[in-house]
Short mmCIF file of C-alpha atoms in Angstrom, two decimals:
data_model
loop_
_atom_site.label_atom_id
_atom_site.label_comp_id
_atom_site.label_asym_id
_atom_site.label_seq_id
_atom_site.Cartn_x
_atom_site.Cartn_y
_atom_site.Cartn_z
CA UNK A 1338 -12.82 -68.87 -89.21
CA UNK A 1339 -14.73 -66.36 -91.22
CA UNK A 1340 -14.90 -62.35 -89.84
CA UNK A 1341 -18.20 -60.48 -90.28
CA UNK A 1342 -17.96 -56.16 -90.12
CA UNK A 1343 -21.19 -55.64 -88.36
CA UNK A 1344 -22.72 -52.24 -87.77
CA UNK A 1345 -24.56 -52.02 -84.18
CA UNK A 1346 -27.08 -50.05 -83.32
CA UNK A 1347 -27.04 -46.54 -82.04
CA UNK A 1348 -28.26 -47.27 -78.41
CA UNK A 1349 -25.81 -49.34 -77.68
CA UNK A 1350 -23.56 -49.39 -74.05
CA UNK A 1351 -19.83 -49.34 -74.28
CA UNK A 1352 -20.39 -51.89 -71.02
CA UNK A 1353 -20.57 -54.62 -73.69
CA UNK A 1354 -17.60 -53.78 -75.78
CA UNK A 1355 -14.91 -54.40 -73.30
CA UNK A 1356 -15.49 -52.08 -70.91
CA UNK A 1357 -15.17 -49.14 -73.47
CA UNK A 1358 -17.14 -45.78 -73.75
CA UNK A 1359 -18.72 -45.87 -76.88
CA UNK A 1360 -20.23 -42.72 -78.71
CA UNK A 1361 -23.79 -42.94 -79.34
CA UNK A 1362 -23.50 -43.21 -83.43
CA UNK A 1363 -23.01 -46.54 -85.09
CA UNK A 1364 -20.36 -48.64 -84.49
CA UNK A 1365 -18.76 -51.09 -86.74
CA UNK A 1366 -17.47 -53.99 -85.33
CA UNK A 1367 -15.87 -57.43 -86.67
CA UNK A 1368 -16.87 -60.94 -85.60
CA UNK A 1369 -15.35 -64.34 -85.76
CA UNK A 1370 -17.15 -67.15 -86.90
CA UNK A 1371 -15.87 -70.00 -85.77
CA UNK A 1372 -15.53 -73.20 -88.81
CA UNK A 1373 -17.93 -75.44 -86.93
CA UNK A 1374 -20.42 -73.23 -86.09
CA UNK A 1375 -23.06 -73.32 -88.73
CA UNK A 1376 -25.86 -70.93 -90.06
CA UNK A 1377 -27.96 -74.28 -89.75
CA UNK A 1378 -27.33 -74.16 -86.20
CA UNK A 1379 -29.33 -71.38 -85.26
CA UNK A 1380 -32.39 -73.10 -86.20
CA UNK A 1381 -34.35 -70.25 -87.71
CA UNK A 1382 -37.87 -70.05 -87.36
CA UNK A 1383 -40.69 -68.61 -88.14
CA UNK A 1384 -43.00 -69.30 -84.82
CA UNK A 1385 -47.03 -69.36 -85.24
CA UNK A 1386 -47.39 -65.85 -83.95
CA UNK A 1387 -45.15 -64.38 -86.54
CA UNK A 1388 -42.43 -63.52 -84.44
CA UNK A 1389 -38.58 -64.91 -85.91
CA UNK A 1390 -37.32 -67.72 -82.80
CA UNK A 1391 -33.66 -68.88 -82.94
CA UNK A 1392 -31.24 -71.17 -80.86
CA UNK A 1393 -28.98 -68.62 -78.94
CA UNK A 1394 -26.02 -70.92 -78.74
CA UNK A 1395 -24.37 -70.36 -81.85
CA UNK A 1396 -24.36 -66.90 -81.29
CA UNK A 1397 -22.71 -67.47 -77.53
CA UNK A 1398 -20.13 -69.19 -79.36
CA UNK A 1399 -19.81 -66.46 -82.00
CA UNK A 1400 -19.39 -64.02 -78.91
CA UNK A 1401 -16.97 -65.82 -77.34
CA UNK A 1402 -14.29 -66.19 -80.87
CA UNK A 1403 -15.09 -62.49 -80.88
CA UNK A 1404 -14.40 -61.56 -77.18
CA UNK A 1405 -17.64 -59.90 -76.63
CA UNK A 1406 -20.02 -60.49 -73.79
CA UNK A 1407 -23.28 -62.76 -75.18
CA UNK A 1408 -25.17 -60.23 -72.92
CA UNK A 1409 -24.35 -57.62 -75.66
CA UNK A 1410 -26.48 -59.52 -78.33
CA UNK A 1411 -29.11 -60.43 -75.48
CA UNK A 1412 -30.15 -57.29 -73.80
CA UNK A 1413 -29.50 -54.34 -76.67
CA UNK A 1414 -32.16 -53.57 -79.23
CA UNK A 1415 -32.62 -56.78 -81.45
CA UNK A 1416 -31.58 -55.12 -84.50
CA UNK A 1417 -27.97 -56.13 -83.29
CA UNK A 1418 -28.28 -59.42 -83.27
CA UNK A 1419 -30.46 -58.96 -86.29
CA UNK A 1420 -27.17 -57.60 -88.00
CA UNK A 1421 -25.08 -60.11 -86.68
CA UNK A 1422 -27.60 -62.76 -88.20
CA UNK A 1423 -27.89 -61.21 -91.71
CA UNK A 1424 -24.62 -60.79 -92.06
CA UNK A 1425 -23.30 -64.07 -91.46
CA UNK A 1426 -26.11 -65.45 -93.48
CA UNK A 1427 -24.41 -63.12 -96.46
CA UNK A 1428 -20.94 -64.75 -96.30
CA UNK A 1429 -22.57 -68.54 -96.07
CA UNK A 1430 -24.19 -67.49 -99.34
CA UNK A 1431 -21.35 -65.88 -101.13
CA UNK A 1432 -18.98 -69.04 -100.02
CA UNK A 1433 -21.19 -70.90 -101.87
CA UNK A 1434 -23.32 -72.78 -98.88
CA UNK A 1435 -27.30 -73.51 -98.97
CA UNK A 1436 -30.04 -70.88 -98.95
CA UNK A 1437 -32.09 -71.02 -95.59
CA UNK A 1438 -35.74 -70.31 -96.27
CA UNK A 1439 -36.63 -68.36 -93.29
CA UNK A 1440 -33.58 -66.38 -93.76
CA UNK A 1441 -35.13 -65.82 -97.31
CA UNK A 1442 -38.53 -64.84 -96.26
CA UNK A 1443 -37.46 -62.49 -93.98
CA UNK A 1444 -34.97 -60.75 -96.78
CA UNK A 1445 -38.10 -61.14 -99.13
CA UNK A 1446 -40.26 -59.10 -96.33
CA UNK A 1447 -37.80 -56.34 -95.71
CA UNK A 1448 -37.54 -55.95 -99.30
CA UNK A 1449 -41.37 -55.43 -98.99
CA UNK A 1450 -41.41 -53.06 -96.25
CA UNK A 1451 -38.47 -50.39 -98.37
CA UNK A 1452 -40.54 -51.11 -101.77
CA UNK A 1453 -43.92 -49.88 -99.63
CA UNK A 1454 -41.66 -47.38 -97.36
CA UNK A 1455 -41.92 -50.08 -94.51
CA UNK A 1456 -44.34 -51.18 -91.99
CA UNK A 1457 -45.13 -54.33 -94.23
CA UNK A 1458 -45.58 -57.34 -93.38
CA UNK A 1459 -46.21 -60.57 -94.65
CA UNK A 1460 -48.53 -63.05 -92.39
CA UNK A 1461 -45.69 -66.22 -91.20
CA UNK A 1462 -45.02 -68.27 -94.23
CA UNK A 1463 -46.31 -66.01 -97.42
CA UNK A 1464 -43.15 -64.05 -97.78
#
């Protein structure tokens, strides 16, 4: 089982982390990743409109090796799961496991958005 540190967004409700009051400042927080749960699994897309799509049920599993409520990842702003996502995408790649290509274009497109002080965006599949 591999453990991510995520930092969470600011907004967050202490609701989701059992049942403790959490200050409104970032919180960082470690994960387990269960062995046969893969980055694969998600099934990362980019959908026609430009907006990222993934397959929630890797994360519920994710969630539930961690002891935190899936409803955490599901109703707080999607930079959270967005965290959770990057950084388990950044331990596949540094133990060695294959590069996911919507994973890259969106890295390639944040890159963008700090290099032009953000707001970029690439149309879906030009990253």
């Amino acid at each position: 089982m591999s453990i991510a540190r995520i930092s969470l967004c600011p907004d967050i409700s202490g609701l989701f982390l059992g049942g403790q009051k959490m200050p409104l400042m970032n919180v960082l927080i470690s994960v387990c990743i269960p062995e046969n749960i893969l980055f694969s699994d998600l099934r990362l897309a980019r959908d026609a409109n430009g907006m990222v799509s993934f397959d929630w049920t890797p994360i519920d599993a994710i969630c539930k090796a961690s002891g935190i409520d899936p409803s955490f990842f599901r109703e707080t702003p999607e930079d959270n799961v967005a965290a959770l996502i990057n950084e388990w995408y950044r331990l596949q790649i540094a133990d060695g496991g294959p590069a996911d290509a919507t994973q890259e274009e969106l890295i390639a497109e944040a890159l963008a958005e700090n290099a032009f002080g953000g707001g970029f965006s690439y149309p879906p599949g030009r990253a």
